[in-house]
PDB file of C-alpha atoms in Angstrom:
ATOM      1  CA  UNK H  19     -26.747 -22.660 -21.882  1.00 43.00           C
ATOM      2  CA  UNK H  20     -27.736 -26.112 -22.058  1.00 49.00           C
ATOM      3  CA  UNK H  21     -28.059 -27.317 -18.465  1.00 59.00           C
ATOM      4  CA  UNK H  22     -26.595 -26.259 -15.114  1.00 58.00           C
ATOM      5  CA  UNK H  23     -23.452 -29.296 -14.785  1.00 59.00           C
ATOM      6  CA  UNK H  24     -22.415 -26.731 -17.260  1.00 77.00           C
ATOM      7  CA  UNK H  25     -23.457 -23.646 -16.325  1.00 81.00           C
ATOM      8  CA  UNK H  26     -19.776 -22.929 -14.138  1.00 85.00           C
ATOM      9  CA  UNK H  27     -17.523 -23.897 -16.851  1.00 85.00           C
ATOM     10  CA  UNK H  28     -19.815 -21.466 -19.779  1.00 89.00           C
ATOM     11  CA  UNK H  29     -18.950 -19.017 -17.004  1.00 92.00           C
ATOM     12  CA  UNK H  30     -15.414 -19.434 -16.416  1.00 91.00           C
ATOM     13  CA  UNK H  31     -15.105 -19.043 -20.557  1.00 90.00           C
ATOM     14  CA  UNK H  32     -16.255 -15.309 -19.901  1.00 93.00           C
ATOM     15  CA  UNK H  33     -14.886 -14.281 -16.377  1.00 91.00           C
ATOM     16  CA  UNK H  34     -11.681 -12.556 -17.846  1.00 89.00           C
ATOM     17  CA  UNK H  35     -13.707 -10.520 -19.903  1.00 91.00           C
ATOM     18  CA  UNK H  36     -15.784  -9.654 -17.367  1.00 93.00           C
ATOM     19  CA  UNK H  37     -13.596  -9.004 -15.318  1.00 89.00           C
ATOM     20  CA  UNK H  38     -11.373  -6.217 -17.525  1.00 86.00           C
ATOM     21  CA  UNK H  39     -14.461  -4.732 -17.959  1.00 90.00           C
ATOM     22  CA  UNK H  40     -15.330  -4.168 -14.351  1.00 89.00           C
ATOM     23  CA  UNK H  41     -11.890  -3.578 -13.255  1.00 82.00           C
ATOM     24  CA  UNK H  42     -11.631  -0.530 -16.263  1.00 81.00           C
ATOM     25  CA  UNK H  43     -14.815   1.091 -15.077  1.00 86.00           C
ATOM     26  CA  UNK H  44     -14.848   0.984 -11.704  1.00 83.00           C
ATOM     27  CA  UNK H  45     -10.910   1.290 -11.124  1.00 72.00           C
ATOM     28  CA  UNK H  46     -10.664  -1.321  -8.182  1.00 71.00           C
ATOM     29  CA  UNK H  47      -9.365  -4.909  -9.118  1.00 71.00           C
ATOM     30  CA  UNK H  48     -11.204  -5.732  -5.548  1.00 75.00           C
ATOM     31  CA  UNK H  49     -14.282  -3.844  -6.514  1.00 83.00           C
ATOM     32  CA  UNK H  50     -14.203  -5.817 -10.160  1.00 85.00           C
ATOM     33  CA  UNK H  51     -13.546  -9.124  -8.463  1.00 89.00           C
ATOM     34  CA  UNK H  52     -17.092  -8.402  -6.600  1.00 92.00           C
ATOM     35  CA  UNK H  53     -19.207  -7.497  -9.100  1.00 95.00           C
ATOM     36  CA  UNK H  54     -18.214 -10.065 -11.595  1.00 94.00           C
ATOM     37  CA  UNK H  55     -18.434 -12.617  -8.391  1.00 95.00           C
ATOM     38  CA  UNK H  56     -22.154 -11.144  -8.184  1.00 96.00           C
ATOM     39  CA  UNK H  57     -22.759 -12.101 -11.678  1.00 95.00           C
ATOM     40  CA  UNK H  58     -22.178 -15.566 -11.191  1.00 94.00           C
ATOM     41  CA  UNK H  59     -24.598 -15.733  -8.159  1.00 94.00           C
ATOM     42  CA  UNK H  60     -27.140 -14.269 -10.095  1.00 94.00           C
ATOM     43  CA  UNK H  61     -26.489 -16.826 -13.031  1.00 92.00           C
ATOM     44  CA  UNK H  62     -26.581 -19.427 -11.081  1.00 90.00           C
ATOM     45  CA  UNK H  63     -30.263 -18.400 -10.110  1.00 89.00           C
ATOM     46  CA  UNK H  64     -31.337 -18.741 -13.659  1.00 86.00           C
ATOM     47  CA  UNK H  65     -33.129 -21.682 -14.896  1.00 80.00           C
ATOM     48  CA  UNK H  66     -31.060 -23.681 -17.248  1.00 73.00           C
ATOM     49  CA  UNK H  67     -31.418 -22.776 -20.915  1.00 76.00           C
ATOM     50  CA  UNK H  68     -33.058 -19.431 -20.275  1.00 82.00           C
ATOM     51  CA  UNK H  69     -30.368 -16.941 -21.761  1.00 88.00           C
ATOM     52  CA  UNK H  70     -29.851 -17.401 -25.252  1.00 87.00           C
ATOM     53  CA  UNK H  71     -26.706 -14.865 -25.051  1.00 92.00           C
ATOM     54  CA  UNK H  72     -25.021 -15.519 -21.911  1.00 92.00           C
ATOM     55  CA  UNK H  73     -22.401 -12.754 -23.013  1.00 93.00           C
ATOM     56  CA  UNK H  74     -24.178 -10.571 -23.772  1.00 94.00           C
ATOM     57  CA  UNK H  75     -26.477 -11.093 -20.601  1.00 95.00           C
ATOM     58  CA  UNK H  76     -23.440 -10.953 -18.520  1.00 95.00           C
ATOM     59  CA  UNK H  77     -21.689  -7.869 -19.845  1.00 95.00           C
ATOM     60  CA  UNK H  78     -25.177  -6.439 -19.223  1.00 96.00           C
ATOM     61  CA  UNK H  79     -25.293  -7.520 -15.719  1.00 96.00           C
ATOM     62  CA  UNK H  80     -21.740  -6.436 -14.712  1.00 96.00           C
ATOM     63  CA  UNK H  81     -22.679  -3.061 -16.330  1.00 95.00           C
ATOM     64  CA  UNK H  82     -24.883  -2.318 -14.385  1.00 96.00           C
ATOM     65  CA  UNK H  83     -23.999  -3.821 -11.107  1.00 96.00           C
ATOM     66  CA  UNK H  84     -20.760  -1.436 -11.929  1.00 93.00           C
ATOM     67  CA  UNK H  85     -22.830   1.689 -12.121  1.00 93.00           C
ATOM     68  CA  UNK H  86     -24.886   1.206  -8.993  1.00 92.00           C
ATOM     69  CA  UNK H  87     -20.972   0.579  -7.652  1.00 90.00           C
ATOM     70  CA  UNK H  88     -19.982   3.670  -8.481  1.00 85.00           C
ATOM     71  CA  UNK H  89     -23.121   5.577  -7.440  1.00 85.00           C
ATOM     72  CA  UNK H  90     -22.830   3.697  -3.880  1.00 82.00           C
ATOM     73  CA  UNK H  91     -19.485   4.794  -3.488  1.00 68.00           C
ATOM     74  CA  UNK H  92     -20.464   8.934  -4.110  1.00 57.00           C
ATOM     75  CA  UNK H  93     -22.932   8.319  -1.715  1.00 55.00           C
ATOM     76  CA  UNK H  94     -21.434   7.260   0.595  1.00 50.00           C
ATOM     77  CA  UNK H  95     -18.209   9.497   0.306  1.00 46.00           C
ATOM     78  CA  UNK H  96     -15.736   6.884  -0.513  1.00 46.00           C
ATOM     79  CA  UNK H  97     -12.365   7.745  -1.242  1.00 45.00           C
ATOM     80  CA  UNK H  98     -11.465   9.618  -4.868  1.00 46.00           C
ATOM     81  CA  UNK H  99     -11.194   7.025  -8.420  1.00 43.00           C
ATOM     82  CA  UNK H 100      -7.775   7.332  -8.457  1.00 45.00           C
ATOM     83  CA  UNK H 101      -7.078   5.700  -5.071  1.00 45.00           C
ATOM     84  CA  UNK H 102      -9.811   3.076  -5.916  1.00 40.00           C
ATOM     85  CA  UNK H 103      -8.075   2.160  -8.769  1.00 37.00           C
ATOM     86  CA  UNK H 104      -4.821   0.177  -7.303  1.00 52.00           C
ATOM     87  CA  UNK H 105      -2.153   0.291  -5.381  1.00 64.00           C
ATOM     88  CA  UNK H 106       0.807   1.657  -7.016  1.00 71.00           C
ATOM     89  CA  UNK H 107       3.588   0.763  -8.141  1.00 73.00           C
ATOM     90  CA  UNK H 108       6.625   2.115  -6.597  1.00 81.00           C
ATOM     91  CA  UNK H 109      10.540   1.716  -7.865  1.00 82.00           C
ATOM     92  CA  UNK H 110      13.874   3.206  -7.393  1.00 81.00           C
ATOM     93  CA  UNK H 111      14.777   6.108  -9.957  1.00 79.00           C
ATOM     94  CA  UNK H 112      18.458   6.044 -11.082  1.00 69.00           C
ATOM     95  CA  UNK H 113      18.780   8.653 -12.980  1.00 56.00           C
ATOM     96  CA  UNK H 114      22.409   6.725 -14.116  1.00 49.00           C
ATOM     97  CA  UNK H 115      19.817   3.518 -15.607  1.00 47.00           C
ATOM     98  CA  UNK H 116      19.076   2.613 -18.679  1.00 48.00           C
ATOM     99  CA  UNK H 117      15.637   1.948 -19.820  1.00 49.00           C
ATOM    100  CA  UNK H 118      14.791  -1.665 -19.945  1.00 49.00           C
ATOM    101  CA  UNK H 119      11.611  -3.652 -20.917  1.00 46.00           C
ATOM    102  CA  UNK H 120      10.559  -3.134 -17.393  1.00 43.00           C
ATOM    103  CA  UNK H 121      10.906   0.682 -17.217  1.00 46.00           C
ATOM    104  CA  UNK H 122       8.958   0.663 -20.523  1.00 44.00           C
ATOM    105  CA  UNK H 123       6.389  -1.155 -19.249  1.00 43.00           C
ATOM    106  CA  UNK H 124       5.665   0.571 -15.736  1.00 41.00           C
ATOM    107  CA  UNK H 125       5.650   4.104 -17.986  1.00 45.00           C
ATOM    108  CA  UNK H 126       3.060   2.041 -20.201  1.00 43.00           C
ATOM    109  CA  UNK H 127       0.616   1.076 -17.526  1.00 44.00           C
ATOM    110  CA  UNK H 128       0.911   5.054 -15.945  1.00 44.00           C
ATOM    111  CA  UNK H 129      -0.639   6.045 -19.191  1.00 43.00           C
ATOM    112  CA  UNK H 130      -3.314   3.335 -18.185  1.00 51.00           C
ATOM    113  CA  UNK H 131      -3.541   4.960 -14.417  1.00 48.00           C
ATOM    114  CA  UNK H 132      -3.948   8.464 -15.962  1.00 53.00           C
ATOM    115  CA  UNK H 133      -6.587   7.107 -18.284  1.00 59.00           C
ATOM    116  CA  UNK H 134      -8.310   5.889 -15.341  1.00 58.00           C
ATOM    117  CA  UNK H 135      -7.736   8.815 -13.058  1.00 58.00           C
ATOM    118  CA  UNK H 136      -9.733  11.102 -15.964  1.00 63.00           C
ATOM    119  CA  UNK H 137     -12.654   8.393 -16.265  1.00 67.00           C
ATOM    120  CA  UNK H 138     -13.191   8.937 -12.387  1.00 68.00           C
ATOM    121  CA  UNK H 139     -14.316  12.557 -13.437  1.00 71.00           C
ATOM    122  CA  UNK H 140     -17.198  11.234 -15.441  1.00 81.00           C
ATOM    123  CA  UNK H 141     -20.882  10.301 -14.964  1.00 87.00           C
ATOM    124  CA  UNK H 142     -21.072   6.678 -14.560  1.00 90.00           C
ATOM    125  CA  UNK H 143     -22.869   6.019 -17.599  1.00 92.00           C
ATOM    126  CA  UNK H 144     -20.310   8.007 -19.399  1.00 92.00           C
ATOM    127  CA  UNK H 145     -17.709   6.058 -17.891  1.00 89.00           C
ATOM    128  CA  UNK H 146     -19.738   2.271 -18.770  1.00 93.00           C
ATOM    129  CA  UNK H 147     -20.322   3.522 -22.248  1.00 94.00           C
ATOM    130  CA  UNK H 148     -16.830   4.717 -23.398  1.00 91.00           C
ATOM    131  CA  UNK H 149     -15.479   1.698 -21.761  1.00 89.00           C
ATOM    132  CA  UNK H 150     -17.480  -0.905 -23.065  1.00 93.00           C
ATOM    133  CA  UNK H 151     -17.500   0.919 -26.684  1.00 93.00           C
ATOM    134  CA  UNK H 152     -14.038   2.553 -26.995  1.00 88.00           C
ATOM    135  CA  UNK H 153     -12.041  -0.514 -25.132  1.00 85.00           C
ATOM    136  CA  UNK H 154     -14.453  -3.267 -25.801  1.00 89.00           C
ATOM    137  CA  UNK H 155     -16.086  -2.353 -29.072  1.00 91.00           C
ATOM    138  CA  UNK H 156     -19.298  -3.312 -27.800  1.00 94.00           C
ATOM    139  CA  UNK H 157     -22.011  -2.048 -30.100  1.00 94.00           C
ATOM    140  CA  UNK H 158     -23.982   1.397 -29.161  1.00 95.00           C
ATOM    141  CA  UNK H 159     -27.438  -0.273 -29.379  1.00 95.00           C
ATOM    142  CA  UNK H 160     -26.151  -2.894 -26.760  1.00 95.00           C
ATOM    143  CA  UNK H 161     -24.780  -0.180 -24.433  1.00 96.00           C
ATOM    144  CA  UNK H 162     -28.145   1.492 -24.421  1.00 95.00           C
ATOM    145  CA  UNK H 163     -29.980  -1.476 -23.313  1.00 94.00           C
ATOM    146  CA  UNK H 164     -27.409  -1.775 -20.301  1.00 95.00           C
ATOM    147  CA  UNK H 165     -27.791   1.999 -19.590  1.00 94.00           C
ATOM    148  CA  UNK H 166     -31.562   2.248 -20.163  1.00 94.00           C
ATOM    149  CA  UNK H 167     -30.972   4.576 -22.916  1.00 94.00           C
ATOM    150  CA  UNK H 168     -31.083   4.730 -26.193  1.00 96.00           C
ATOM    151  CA  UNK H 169     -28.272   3.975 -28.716  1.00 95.00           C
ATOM    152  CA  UNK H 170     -27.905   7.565 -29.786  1.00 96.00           C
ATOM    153  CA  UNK H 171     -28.142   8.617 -26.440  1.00 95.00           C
ATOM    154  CA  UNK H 172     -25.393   5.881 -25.335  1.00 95.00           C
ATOM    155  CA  UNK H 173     -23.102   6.955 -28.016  1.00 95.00           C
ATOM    156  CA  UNK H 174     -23.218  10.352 -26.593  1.00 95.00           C
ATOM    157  CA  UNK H 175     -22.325   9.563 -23.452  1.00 94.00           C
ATOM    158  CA  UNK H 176     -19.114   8.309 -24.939  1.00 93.00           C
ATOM    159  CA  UNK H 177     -18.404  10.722 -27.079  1.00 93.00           C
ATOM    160  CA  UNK H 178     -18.318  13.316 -23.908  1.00 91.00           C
ATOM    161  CA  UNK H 179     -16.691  11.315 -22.178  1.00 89.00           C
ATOM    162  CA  UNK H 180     -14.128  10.530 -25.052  1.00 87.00           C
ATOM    163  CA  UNK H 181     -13.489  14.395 -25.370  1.00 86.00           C
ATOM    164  CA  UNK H 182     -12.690  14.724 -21.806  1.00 81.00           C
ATOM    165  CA  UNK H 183     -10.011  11.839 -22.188  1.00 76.00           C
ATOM    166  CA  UNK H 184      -8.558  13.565 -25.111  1.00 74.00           C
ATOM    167  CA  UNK H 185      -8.352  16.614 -23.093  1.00 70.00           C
ATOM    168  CA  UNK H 186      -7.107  15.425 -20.187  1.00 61.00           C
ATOM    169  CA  UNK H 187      -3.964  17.389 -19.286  1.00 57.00           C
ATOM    170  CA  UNK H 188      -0.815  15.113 -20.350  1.00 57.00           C
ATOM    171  CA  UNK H 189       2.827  16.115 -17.855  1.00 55.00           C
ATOM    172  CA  UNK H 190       4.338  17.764 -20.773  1.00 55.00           C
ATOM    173  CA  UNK H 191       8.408  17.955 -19.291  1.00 57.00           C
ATOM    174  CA  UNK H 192      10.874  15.430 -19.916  1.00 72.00           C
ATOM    175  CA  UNK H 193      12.442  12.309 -17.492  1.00 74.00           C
ATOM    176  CA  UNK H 194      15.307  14.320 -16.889  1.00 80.00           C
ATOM    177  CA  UNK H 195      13.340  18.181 -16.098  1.00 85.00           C
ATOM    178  CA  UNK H 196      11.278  15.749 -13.767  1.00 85.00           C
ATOM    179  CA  UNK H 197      14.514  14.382 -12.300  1.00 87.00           C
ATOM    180  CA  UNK H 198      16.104  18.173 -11.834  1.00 90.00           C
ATOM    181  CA  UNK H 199      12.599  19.429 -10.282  1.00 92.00           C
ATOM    182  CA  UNK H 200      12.243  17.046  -7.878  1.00 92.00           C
ATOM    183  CA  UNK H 201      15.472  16.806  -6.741  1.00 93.00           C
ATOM    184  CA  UNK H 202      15.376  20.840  -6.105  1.00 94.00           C
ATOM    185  CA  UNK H 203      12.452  20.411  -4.387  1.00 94.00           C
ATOM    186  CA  UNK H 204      13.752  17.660  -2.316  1.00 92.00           C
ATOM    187  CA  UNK H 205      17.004  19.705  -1.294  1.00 92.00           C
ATOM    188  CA  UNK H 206      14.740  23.166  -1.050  1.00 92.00           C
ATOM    189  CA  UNK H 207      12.638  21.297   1.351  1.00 90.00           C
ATOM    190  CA  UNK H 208      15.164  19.690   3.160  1.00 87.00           C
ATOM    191  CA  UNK H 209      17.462  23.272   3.857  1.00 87.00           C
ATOM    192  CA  UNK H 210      14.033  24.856   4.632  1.00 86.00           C
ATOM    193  CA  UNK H 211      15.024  27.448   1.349  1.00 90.00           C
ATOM    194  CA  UNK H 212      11.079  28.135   0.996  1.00 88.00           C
ATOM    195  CA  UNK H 213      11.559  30.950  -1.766  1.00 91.00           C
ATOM    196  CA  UNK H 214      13.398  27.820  -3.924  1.00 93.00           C
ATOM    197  CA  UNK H 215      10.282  25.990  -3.170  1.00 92.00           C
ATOM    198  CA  UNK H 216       8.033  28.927  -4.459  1.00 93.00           C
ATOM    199  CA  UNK H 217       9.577  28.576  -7.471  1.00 93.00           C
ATOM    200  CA  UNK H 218       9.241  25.044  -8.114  1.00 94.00           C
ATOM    201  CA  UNK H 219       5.556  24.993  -7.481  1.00 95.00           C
ATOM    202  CA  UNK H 220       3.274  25.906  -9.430  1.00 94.00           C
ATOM    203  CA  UNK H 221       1.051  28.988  -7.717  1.00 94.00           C
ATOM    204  CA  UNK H 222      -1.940  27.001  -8.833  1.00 93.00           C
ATOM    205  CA  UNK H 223      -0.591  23.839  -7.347  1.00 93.00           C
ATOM    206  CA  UNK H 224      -3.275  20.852  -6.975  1.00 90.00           C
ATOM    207  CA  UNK H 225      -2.425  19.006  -3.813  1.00 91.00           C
ATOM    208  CA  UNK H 226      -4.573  15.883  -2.697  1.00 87.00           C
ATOM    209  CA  UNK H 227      -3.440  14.323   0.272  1.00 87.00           C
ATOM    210  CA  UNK H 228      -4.849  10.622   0.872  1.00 84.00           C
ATOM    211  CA  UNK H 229      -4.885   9.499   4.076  1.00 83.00           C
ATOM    212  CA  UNK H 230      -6.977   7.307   6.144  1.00 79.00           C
ATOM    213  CA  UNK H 231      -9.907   8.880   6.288  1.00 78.00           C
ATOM    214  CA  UNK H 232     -10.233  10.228   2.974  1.00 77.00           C
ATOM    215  CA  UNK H 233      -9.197  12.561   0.457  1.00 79.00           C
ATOM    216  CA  UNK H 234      -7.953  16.386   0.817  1.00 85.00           C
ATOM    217  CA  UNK H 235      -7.859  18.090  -2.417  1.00 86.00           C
ATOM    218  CA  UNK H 236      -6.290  21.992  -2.041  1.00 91.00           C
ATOM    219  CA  UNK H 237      -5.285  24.664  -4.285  1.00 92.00           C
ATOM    220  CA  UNK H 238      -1.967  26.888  -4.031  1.00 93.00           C
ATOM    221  CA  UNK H 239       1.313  26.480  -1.978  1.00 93.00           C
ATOM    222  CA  UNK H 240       0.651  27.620   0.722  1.00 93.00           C
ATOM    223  CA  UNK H 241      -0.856  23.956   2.686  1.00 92.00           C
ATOM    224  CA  UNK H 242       1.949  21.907   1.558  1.00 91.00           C
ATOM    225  CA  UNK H 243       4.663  24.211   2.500  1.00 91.00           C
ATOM    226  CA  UNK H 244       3.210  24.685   5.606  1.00 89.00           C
ATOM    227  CA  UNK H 245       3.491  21.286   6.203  1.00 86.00           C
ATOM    228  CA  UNK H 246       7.118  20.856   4.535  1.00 85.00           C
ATOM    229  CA  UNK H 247       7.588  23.444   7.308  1.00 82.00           C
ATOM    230  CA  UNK H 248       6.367  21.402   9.928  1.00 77.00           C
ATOM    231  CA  UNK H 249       8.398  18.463   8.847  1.00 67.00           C
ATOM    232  CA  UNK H 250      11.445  19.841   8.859  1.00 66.00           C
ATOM    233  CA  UNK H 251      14.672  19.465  11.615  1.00 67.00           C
ATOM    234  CA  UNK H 252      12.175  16.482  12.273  1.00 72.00           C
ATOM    235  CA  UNK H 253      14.373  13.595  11.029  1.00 79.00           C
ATOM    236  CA  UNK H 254      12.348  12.941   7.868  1.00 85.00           C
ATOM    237  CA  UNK H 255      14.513  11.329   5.274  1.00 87.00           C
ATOM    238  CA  UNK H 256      13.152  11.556   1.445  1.00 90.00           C
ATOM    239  CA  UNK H 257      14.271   9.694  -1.921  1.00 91.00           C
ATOM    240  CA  UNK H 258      13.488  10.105  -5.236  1.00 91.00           C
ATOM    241  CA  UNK H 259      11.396   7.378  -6.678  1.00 90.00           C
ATOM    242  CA  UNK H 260       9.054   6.089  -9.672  1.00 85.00           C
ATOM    243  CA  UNK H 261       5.108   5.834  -8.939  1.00 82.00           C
ATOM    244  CA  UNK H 262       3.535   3.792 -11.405  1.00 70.00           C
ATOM    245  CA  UNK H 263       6.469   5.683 -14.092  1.00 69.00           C
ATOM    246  CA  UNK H 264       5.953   9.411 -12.852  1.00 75.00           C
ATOM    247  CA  UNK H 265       8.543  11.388 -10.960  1.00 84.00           C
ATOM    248  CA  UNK H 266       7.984  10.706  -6.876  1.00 90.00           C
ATOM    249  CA  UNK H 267       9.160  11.413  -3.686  1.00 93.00           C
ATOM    250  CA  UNK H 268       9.049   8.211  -0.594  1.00 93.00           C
ATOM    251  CA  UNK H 269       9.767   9.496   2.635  1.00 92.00           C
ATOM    252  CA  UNK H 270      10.137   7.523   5.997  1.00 92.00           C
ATOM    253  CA  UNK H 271       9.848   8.984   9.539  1.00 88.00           C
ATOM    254  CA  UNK H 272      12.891   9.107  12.178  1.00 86.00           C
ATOM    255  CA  UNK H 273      12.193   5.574  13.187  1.00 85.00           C
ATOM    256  CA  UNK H 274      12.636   4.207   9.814  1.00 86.00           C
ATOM    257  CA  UNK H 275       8.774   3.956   8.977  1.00 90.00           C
ATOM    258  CA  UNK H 276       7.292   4.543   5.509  1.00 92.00           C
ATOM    259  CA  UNK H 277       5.193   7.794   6.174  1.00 91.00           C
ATOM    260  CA  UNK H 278       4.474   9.383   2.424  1.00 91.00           C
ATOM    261  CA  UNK H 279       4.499   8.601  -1.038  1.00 92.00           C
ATOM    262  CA  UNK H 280       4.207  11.481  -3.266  1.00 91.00           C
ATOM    263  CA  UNK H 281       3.321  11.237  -7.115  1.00 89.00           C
ATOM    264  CA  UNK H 282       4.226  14.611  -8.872  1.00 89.00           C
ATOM    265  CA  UNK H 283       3.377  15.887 -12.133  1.00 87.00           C
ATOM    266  CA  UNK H 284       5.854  18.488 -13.552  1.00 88.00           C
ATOM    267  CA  UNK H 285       5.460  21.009 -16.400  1.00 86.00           C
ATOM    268  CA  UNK H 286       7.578  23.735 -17.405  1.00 86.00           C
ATOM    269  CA  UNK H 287       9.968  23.028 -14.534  1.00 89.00           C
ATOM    270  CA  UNK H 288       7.186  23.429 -11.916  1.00 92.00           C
ATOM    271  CA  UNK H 289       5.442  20.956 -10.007  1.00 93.00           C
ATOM    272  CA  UNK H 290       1.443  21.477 -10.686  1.00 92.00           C
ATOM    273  CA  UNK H 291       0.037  18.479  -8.786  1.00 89.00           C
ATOM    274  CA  UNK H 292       1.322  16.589  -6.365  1.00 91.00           C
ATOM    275  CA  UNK H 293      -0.703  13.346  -5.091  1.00 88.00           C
ATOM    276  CA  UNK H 294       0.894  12.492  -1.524  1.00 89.00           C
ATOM    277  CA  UNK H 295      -0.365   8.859   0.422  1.00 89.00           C
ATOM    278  CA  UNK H 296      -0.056   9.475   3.868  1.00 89.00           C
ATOM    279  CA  UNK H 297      -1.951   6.592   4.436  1.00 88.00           C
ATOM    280  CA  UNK H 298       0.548   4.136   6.935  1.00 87.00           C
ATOM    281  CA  UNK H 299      -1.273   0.939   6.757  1.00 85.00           C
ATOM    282  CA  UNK H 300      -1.827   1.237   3.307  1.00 85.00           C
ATOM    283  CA  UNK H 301       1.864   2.495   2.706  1.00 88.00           C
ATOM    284  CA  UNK H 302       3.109  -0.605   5.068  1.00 86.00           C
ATOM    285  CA  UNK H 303       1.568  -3.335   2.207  1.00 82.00           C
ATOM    286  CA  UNK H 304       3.332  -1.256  -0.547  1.00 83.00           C
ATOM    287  CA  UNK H 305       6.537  -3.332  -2.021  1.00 82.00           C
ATOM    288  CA  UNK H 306       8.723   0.226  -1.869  1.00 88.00           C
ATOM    289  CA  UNK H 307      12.666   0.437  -2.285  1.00 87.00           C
ATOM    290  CA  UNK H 308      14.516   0.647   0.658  1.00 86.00           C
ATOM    291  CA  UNK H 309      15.291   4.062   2.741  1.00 80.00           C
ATOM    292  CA  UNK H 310      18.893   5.430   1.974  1.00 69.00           C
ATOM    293  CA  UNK H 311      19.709   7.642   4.130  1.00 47.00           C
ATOM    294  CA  UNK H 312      22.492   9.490   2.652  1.00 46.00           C
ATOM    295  CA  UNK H 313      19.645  10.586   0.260  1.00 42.00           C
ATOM    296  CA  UNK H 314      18.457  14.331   1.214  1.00 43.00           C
ATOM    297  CA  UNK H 315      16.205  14.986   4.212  1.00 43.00           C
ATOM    298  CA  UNK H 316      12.595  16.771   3.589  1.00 44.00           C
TER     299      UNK H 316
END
């Protein structure tokens, strides 16, 4: 840096760097857009010509204002990564369409949600250092210095945390086996046929339910049919949809009202997590298709 007329512009040259970075570990385009503007405050508090590698002094600082992100947000029991990360993307699926560019690309950036959904499982240093090494291919010895650790130590943490991406379960049925399963499910759910619905979930089914005070995570069948149950003869109406590429269900409430989103993964012609936003004012930003109600009831 030479003086501080140019300190903004130097700054600028680097913000869209920063800014991937911070958005890929912390999973929150609004979280990013903090910590990088947090960055520039604390810049603009250094005397001019003091940082001989602004770069490299402001990947460090968005680092770690990133981790102490994170940590804030477990303690204070903030809502799970994967609703951090964004708000998804939601489009009809017509099972009679062709794939186009667009399709292609919405399936594209899924593999980037599921990417981020498994880095919300990891330490946060774990997280910084595969980020910064494996997406950024910033050098081990530089990641230390941001973690406090050594460069061995630093390329350890990605290397665990590399595994665990690697091993991240991956929905392993094909567009049209998603399409079959969740249309059963919507017309099991929708004639109350709850031995169907046994059948299409998984006995080991992972349910999280977002809503507006959090995040419910349960096990097994027996929650969500319980509240299919309650739902039903209720004048839900349901539609099969995309989120962010995967196989989904959008249903609205008897006065026309978006009231759940469901994401569903399917293998071997069962459904073995299901990620349902019951959220309304979130759900009432959400650019979603329209409600059809000729489509089947749930």
């Amino acid at each position: 840096m030479t003086d501080q007329k140019d300190l903004s512009g130097e700054f600028e040259a680097h913000r869209a760097r920063l800014l991937a970075i911070a958005a890929r570990v912390l999973g929150s385009p609004a979280d990013a857009q903090d910590v990088v503007q947090e960055a520039w405050l604390r810049l603009a508090r250094q005397e001019p010509g003091s940082i001989e590698n602004l770069g490299g002094w402001l990947t460090t600082v968005v680092g770690r204002l990133s981790i102490d992100t994170i940590r804030s947000r477990t303690t204070k029991a903030e809502v799970s990564y994967e609703e951090q990360f964004r708000d998804p993307i939601v489009t009809p699926d017509d099972a009679d369409a062709s794939q186009g560019p667009e399709d292609l690309a919405i399936q594209a950036d899924a593999l980037g949600l599921a990417l981020m959904v498994v880095l919300g499982s990891l330490r946060p240093e774990e997280r910084l250092a595969f980020v910064l090494h494996d997406m950024f291919a910033v050098p081990f010895s530089e990641i230390g210095q941001i973690i406090d650790k050594s460069a061995d130590a630093a390329k350890m943490a990605a290397s665990r945390a590399r595994r665990k991406v690697h091993g991240a379960p991956r929905p392993t049925s094909g567009r049209r086996e998603q399409r079959r399963v969740v249309d059963a499910f919507l017309a099991a759910a929708r004639d109350g046929d709850f031995d169907e619905l046994l059948e299409l979930l998984d006995p080991d089914l992972r349910w999280e339910l977002h809503g507006s005070r959090g995040v419910t995570v349960t096990r097994g069948r027996t929650d969500l049919l319980r509240a299919l149950a309650r739902g039903a003869d209720s004048g839900v109406t349901a539609r099969r949809v995309l989120v962010d590429g995967r196989p989904g269900v959008l249903a609205w409430g008897p006065s026309g009202e978006p009231m759940a989103l469901m994401a569903c993964t399917v293998e071997g012609g069962r459904m073995t997590r299901i990620a349902s936003l019951a959220d309304r004012a979130r759900l009432e930003r959400l650019d979603l298709p329209p409600r059809e109600p000729e489509e089947s009831d749930a």
